[in-house]
Coordinates of C-alpha atoms and ligand atoms in Angstrom, one line a residue:
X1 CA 83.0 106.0 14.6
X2 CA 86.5 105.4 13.6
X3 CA 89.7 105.2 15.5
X4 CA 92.1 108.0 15.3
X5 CA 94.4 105.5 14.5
X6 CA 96.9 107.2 11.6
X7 CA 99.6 109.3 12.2
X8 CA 100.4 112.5 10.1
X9 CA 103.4 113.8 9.7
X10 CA 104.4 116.8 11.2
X11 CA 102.2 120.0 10.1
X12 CA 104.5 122.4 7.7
X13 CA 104.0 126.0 6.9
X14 CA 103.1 126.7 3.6
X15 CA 105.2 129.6 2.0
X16 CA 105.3 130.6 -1.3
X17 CA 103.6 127.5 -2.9
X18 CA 106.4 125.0 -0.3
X19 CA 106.1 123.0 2.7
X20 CA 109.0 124.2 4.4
X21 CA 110.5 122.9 7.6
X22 CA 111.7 125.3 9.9
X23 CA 113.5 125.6 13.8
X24 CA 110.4 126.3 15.2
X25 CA 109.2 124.5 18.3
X26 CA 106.3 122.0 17.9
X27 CA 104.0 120.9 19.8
X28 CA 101.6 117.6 19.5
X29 CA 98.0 117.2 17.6
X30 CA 95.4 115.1 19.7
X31 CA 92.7 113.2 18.3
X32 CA 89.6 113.7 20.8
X33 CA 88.3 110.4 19.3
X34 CA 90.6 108.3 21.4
X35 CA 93.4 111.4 23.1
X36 CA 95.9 110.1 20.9
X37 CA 98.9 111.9 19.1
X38 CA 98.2 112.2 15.4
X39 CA 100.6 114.8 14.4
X40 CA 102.7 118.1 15.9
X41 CA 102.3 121.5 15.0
X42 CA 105.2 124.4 14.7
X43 CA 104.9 127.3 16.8
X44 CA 106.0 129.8 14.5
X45 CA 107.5 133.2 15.4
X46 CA 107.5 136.6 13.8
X47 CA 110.2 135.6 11.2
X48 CA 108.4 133.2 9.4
X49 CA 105.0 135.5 9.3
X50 CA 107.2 138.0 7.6
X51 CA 108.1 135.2 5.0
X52 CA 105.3 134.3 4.2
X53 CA 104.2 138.0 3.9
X54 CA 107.1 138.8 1.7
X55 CA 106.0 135.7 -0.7
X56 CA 102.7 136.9 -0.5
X57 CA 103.6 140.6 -1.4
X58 CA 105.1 139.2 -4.1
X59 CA 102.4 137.3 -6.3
X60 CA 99.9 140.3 -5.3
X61 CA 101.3 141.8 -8.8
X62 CA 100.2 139.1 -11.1
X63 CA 97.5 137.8 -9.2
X64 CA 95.6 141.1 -8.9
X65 CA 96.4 141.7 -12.9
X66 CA 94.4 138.7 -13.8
X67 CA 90.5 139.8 -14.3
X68 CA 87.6 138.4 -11.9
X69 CA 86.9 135.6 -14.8
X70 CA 90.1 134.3 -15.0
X71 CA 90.7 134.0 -11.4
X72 CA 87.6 132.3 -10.8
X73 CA 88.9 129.6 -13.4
X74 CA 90.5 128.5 -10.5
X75 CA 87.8 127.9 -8.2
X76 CA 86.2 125.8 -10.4
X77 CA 89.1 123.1 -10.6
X78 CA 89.4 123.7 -6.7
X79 CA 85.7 122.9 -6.3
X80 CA 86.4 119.4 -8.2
X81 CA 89.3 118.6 -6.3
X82 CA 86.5 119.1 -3.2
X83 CA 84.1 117.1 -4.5
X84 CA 86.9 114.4 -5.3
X85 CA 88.5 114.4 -2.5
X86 CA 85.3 114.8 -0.2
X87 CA 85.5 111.2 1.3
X88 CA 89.5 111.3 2.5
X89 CA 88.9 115.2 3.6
X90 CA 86.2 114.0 5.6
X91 CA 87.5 111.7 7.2
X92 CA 90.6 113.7 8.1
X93 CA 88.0 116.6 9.9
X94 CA 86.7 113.4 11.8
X95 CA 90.0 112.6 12.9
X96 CA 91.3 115.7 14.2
X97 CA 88.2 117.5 15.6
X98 CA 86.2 114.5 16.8
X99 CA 83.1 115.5 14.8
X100 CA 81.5 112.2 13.8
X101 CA 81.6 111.3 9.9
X102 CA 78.3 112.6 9.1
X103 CA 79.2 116.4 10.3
X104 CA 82.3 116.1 8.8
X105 CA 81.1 115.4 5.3
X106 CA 78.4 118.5 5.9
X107 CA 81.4 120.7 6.3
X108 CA 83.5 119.4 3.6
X109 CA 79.9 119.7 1.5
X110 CA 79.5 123.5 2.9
X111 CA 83.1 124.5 2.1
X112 CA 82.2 123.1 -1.6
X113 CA 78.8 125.6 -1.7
X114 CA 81.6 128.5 -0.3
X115 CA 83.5 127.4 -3.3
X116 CA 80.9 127.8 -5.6
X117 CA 79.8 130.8 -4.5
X118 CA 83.9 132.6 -5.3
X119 CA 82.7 131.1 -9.0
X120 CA 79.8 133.2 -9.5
X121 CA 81.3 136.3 -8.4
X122 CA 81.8 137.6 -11.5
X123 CA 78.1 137.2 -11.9
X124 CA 77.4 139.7 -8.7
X125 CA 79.9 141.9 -9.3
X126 CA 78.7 144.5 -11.3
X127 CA 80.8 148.2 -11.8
X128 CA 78.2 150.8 -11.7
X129 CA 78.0 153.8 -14.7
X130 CA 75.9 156.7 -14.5
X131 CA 76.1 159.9 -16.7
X132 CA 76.2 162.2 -14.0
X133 CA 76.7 165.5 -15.6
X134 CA 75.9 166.2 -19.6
X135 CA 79.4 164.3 -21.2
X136 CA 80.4 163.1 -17.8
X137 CA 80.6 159.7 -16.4
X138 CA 81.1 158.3 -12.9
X139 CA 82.2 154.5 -12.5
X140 CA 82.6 152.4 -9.0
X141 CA 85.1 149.3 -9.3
X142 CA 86.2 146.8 -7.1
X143 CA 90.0 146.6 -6.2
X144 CA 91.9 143.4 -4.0
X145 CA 93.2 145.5 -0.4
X146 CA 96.0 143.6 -0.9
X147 CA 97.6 141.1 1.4
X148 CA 94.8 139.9 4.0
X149 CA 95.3 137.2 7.0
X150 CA 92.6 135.1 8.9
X151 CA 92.9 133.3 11.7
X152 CA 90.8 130.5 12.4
X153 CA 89.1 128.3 15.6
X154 CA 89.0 124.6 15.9
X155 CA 85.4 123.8 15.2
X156 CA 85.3 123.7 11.8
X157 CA 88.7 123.1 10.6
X158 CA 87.5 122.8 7.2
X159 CA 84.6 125.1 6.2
X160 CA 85.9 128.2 8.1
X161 CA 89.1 128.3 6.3
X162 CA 86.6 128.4 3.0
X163 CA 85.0 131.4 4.7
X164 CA 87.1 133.7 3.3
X165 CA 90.1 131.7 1.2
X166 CA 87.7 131.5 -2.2
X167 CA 86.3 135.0 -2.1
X168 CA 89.5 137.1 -0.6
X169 CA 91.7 135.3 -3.4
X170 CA 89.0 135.3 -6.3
X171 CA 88.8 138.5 -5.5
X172 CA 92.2 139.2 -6.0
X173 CA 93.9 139.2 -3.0
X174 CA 96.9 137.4 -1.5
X175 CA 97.0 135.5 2.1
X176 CA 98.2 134.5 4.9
X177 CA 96.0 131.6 7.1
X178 CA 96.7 130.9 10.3
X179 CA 94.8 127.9 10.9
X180 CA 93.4 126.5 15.0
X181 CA 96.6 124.9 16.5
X182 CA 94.4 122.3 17.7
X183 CA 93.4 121.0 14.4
X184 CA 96.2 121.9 11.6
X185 CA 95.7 119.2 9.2
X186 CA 92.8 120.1 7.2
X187 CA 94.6 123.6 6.1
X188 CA 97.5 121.8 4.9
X189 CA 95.3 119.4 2.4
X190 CA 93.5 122.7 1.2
X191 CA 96.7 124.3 0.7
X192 CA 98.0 121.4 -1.2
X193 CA 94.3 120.9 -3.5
X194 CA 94.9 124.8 -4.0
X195 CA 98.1 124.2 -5.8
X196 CA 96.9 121.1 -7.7
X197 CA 94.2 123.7 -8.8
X198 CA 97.1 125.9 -10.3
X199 CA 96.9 129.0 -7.6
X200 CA 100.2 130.3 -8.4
X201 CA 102.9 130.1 -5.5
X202 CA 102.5 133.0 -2.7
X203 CA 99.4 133.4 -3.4
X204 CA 97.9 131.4 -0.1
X205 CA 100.3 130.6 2.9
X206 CA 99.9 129.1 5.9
X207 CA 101.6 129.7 9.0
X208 CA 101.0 127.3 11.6
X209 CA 101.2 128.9 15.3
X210 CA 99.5 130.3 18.5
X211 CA 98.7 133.5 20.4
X212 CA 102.2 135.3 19.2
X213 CA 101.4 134.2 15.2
X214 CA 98.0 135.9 15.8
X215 CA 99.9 138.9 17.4
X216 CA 102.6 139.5 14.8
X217 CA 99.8 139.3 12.0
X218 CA 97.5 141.9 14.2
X219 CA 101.1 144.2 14.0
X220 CA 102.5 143.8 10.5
X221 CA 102.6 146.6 8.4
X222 CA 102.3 144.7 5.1
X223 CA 98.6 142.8 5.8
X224 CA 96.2 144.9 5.3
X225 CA 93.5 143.2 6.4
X226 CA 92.4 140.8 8.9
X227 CA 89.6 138.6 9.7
X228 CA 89.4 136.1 12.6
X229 CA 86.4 133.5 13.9
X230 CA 87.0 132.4 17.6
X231 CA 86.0 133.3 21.2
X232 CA 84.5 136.5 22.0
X233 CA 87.4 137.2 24.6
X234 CA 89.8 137.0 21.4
X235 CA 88.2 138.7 19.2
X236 CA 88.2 141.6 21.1
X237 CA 92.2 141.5 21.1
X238 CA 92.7 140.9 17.6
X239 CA 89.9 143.5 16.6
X240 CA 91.5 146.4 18.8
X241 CA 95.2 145.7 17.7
X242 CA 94.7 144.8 14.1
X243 CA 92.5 148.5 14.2
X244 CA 94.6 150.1 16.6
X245 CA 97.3 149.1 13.3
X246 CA 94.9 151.2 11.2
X247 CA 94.3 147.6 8.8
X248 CA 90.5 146.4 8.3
X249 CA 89.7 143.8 10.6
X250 CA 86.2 141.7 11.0
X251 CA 86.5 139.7 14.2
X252 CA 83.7 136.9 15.2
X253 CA 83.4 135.8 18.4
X254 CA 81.1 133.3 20.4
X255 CA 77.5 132.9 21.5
X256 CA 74.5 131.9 23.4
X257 CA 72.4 131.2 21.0
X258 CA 68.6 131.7 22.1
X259 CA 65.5 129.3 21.2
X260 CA 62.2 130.5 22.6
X261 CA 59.4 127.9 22.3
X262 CA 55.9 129.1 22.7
X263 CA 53.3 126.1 23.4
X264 CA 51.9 125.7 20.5
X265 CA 54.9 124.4 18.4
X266 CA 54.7 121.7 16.3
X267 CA 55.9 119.2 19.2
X268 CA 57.8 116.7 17.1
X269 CA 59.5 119.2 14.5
X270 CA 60.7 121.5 17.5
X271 CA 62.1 118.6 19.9
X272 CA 64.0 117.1 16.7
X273 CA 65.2 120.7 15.9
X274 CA 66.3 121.2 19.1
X275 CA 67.6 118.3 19.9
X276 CA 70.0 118.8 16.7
X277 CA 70.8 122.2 17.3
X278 CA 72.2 121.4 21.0
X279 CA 74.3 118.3 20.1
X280 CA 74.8 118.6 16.5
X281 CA 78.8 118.8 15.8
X282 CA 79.1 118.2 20.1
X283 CA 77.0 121.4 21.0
X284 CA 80.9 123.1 19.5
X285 CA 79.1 125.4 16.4
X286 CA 78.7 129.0 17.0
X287 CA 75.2 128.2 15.9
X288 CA 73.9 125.8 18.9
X289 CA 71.2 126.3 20.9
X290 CA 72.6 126.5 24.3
X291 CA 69.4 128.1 25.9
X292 CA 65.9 127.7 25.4
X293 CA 63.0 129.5 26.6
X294 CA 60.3 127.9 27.2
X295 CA 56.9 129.9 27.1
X296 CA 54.0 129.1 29.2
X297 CA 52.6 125.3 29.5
X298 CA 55.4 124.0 27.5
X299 CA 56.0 120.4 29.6
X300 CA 55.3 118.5 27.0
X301 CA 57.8 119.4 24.2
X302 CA 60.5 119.3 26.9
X303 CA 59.3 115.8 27.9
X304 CA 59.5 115.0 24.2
X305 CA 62.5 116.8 23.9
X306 CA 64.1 114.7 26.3
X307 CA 62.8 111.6 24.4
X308 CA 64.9 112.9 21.6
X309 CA 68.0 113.7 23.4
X310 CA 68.5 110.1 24.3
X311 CA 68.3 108.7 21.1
X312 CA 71.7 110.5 20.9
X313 CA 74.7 107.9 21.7
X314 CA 78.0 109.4 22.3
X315 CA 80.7 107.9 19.7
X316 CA 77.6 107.2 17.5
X317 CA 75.9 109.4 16.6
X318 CA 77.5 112.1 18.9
X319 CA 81.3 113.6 18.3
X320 CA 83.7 114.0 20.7
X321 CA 84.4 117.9 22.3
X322 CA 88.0 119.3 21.5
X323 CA 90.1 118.5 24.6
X324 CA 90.0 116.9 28.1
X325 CA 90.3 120.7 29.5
X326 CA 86.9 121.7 27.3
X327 CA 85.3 118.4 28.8
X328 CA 86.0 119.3 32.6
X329 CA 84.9 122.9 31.8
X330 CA 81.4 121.5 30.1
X331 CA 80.6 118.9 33.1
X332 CA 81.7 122.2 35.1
X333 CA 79.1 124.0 34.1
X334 CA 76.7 121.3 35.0
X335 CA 77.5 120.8 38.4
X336 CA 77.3 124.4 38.9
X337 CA 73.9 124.8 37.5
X338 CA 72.9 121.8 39.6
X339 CA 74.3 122.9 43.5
X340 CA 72.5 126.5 42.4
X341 CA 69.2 124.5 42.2
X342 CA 68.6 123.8 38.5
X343 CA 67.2 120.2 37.6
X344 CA 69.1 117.9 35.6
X345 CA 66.6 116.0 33.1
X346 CA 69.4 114.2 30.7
X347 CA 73.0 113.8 32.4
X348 CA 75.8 113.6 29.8
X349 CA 78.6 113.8 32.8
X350 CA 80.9 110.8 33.0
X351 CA 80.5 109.4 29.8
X352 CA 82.5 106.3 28.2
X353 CA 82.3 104.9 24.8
X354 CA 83.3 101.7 24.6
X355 CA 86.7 101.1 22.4
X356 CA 87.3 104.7 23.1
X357 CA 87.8 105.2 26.8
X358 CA 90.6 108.1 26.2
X359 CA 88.3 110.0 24.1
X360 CA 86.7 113.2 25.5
X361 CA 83.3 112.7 25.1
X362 CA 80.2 114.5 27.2
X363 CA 76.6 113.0 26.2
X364 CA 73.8 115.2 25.6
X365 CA 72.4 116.9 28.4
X366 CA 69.2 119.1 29.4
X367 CA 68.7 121.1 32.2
X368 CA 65.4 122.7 33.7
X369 CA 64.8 125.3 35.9
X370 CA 67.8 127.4 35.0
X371 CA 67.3 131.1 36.3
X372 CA 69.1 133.5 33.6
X373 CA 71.4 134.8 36.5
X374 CA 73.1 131.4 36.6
X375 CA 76.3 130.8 34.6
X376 CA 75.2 128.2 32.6
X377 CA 72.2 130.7 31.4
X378 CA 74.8 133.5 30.0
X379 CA 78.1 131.9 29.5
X380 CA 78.9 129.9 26.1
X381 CA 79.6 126.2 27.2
X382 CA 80.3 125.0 24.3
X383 CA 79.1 121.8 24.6
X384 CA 76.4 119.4 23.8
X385 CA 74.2 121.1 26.6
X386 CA 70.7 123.1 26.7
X387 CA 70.0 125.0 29.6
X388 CA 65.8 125.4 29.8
X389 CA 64.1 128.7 31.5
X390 CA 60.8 129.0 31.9
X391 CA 58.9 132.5 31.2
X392 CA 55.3 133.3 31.0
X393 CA 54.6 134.9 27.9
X394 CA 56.6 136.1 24.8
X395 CA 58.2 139.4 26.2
X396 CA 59.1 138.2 29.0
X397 CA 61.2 135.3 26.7
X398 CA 62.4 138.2 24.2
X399 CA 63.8 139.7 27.7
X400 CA 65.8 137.2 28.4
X401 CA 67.1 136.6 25.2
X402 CA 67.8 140.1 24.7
X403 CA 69.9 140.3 27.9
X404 CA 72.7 138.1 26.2
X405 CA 75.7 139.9 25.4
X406 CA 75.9 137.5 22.6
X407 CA 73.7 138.0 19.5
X408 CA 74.5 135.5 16.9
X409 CA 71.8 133.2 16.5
X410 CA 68.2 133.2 17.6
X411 CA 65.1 130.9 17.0
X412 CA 61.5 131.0 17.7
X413 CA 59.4 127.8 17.6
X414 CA 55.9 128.2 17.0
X415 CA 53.0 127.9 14.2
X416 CA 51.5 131.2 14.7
X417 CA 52.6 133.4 11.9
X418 CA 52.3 136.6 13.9
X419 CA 54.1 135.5 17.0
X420 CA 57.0 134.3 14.8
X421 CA 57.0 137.9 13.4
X422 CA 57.0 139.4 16.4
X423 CA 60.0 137.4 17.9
X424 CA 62.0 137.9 14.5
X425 CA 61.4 141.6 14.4
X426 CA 62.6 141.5 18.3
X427 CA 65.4 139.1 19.4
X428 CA 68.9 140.9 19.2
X429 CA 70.5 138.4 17.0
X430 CA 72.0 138.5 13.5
X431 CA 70.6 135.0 12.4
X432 CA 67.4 134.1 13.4
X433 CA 65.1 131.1 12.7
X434 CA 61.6 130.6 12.4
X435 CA 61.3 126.6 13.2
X436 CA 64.6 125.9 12.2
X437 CA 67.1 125.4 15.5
X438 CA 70.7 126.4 13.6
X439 CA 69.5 129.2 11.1
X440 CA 72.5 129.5 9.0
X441 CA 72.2 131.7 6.3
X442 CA 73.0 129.6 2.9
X443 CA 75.4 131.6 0.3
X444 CA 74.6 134.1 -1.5
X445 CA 73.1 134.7 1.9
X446 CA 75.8 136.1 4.0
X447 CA 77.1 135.4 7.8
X448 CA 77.3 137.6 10.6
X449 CA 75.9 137.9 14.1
X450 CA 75.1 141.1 16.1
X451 CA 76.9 142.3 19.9
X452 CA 79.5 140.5 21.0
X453 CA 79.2 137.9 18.3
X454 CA 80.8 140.2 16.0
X455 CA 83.3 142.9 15.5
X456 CA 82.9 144.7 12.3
X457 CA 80.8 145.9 10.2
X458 CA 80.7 143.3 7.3
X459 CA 79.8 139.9 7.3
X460 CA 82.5 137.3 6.5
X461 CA 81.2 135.4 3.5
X462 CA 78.5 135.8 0.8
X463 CA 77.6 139.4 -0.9
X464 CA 78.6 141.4 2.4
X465 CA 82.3 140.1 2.5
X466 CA 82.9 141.4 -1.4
X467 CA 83.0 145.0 0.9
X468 CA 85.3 143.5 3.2
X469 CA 87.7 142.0 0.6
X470 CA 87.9 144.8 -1.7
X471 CA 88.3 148.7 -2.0
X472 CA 86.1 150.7 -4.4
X473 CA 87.1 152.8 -6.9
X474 CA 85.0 155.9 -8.2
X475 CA 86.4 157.3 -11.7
X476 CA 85.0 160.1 -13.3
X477 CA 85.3 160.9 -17.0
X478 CA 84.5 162.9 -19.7
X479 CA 86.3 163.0 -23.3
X480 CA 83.9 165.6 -25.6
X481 CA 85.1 169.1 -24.9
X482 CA 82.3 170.4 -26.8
X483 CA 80.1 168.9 -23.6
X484 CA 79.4 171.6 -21.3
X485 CA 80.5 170.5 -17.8
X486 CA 77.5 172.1 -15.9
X487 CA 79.2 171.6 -12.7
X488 CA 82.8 171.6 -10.7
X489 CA 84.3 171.6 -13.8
Ligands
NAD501 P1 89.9 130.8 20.3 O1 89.5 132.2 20.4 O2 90.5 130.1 21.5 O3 91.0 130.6 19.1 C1 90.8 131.1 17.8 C2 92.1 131.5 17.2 O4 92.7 132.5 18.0 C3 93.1 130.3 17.1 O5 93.7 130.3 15.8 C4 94.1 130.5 18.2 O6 95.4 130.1 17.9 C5 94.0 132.0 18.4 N1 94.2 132.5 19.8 C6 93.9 131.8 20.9 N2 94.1 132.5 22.0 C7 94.7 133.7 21.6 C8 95.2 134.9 22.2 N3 95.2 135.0 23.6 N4 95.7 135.9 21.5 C9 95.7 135.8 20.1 N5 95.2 134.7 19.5 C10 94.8 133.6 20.2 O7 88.6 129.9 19.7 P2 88.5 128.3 19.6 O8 88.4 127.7 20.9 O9 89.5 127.8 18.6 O10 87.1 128.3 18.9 C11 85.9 128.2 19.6 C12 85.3 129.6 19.6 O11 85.1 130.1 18.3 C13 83.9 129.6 20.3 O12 83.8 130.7 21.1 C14 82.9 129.7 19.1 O13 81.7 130.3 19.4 C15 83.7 130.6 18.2 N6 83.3 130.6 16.8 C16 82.6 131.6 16.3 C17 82.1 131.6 15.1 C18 81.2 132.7 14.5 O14 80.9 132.7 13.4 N7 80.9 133.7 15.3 C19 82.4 130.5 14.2 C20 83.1 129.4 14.7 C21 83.6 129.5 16.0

């Protein structure tokens, strides 16, 4: 793992294809790798969100005149600039989120598939024709809704951004991002790859800032849109101002993502998987297992389990979490499980790596014996933690699973065909995997959870977002008088 050792210069918003400095207060960028100062951030306020909005409103002309096919042109040179890039945008993910190398080429890797994916748009986007009346023809097409803004977390600083920047612009809107405070950097390099791709100016902006950024975008008259990823207890603010505004909104939020293990699971494959899905990116993806059910006489792919979790070396092959306050609230969680009587099989409290003893790092850790009315069992942790209940048959898993106010991700871990059926068709989850411990859907696949995971009635990326990011159009038509209209005519 590398040292956080450069020093950026200060983040910039992004307005109408400038950097532009501006009077607003800052405040500093951490690198969780070693806690220390890599960069400052502006706070922006309402004025600069309505200039960036105004430079936004006024490429939407041009840029919504081009057709799908030459927008996408693009997208293409952006995707290059991706790939060539991939190394130094890598590394800069590593450097402000804490991820380890490894999981930040993966992102930089998915944000490239996100890419490619705005390309073939014009290949899925089909207007529909039918003669519906002798002479008379009805037509659906796909308009931009205009200016749209997304707000984004800190976990993937990189790949959520390409959530929605490649469709919503290919798709001939304009926008406004308003990238994770925390982690600022990695939407300034797309914003500058964007304009080495040619995207004229104002049509992507960045305006860097916190809770009264996210406010002023939920309130201004001019976006008509807006999507946000982040904590459930946010998106529920954003999604009831930005629709309380009257604008389309699609708000994700977090989760407590579910794996039920029945006994007969293949025992290596599922302690791997598991083991992955709880500490993969520091246990900080929307798509961890943070609770797993084990069902029945299930001791020994927890034992193996375990064997697998401490394989996992912090500042290895582990990242670091976000901030000293999201370590204290992780190890929290722990000692709370443990005075309320749950066992503690690995311990990732107190951990130190070695060249790196600022950095806020929490080892893997596995906990038995949680009973689903403990904190640990319902809240997100968001941390490289499982918490393990036991339950005696299937239902009685699917019960506790289906208890979550979360539903984003579930996984069921068997090699009984019908019994993975049976969980699939049952667990109240938008992603589900069948032997596979972080079931994200893969584009054209799109991404979505269910309950509190979600807001909305789209998904964010893939097919489902094209309803999101555009209005449709029905035309009807009819040019032979001698056709006899044979209704409402
Ligand atoms: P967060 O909710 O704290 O912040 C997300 C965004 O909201 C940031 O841009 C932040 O500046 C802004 N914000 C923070 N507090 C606000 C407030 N009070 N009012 C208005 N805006 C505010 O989330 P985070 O800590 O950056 O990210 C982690 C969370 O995101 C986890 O809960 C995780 O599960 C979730 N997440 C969900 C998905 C998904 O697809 N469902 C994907 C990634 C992350």
């Amino acid at each position: 793992m590398s040292s956080a050792d450069t020093k950026y210069p200060k983040a910039q918003n992004y307005i109408n294809g400038q950097f532009t400095s501006n009077d607003n207060p800052t405040m500093d960028v951490f690198s969780p790798l070693d806690g220390s100062t890599i960069g400052a951030v502006p706070l922006s306020k309402g004025k600069t969100l309505d200039e960036a909005v105004a430079a936004a409103k006024n490429a939407f002309p041009a840029w919504s005149g081009l057709t799908l096919k030459e927008r996408v042109q693009f997208f293409f040179k952006f995707r290059t600039l991706l790939e060539v890039n991939k190394d130094e945008l890598s590394l800069l993910v590593h450097r402000e989120n804490g991820k380890t190398t490894g999981e930040a080429a993966a992102e930089v890797s998915k944000g490239i598939e996100l890419c490619e994916f705005a390309c073939s748009l014009p290949q899925i986007i089909h207007d529909e024709i039918q003669e519906v009346s002798r002479g008379v023809e009805c037509r659906t097409s796909h308009h931009p809704v205009g200016i749209v803004a997304c707000i984004t977390p800190f976990n993937f600083p990189h790949m959520v951004p390409l959530w929605t920047i490649p469709n919503a612009l290919a798709l001939g809107n304009c926008m406004v991002l308003k990238p994770s405070e925390m982690v600022p950097l990695s939407a300034i390099r797309i914003a500058e790859l964007l304009k080495e791709a040619g995207i004229p100016d104002g049509v992507f902006n960045i305006v860097h800032g916190d809770k009264e950024i996210v406010e002023a975008i939920c309130d201004h008259p001019d976006i008509e849109a807006v999507s946000f990823v982040g904590s459930t207890r946010v998106a529920k603010i954003v999604y009831q101002r930005a629709t309380h505004n009257l604008k389309r909104c699609i708000a994700l939020g977090g989760a407590k993502n579910h794996l039920i293990v029945l006994p007969d699971a293949h025992v290596q494959m599922t302690a791997s998987n598991v083991a992955a899905s709880m500490s993969g990116c520091a246990g900080q993806r929307c798509m961890a297992a943070s609770a797993m059910v084990a069902v029945g006489k299930s001791d020994h792919i927890i034992d193996e389990l375990c064997k697998e979790a401490r394989k996992i070396v912090p500042g290895k092959n582990l990242g670091s979490v976000i901030s000293l306050e999201a370590k204290a609230r992780i190890e929290r969680y722990i000692d709370e499980a443990e005075a309320a009587g749950a066992k503690i099989l690995v311990d990732g409290r107190n951990t130190n790596v070695a060249g790196h003893e600022n950095g806020y790092y929490v080892g893997p850790t596995i906990i038995d014996h949680v009973s689903p009315d403990m904190a640990i069992a319902q809240e997100e942790v968001f941390g490289p933690v499982i918490a393990i209940m036991r339950a005696n048959n299937v239902d009685e898993a699917l019960k506790i699973e289906n208890n979550s106010k979360y539903g984003n991700a579930a996984a069921v871990f068997t090699q009984n065909g019908s019994m993975a059926k049976y969980v699939t068709q049952h667990a109240s989850a938008g992603m589900v995997g069948v032997n596979i411990g972080v079931p994200v859907p893969r584009e054209p696949f799109s991404f979505g959870g269910w309950n509190e995971s979600k807001f909305g009635v789209n998904d964010i990326t893939g097919k489902s977002s094209v309803e999101f990011f555009t209005k449709v159009k029905k035309t009807t038509t009819k040019w032979n008088p001698e056709d006899k209209t044979n209704w409402m005519s």
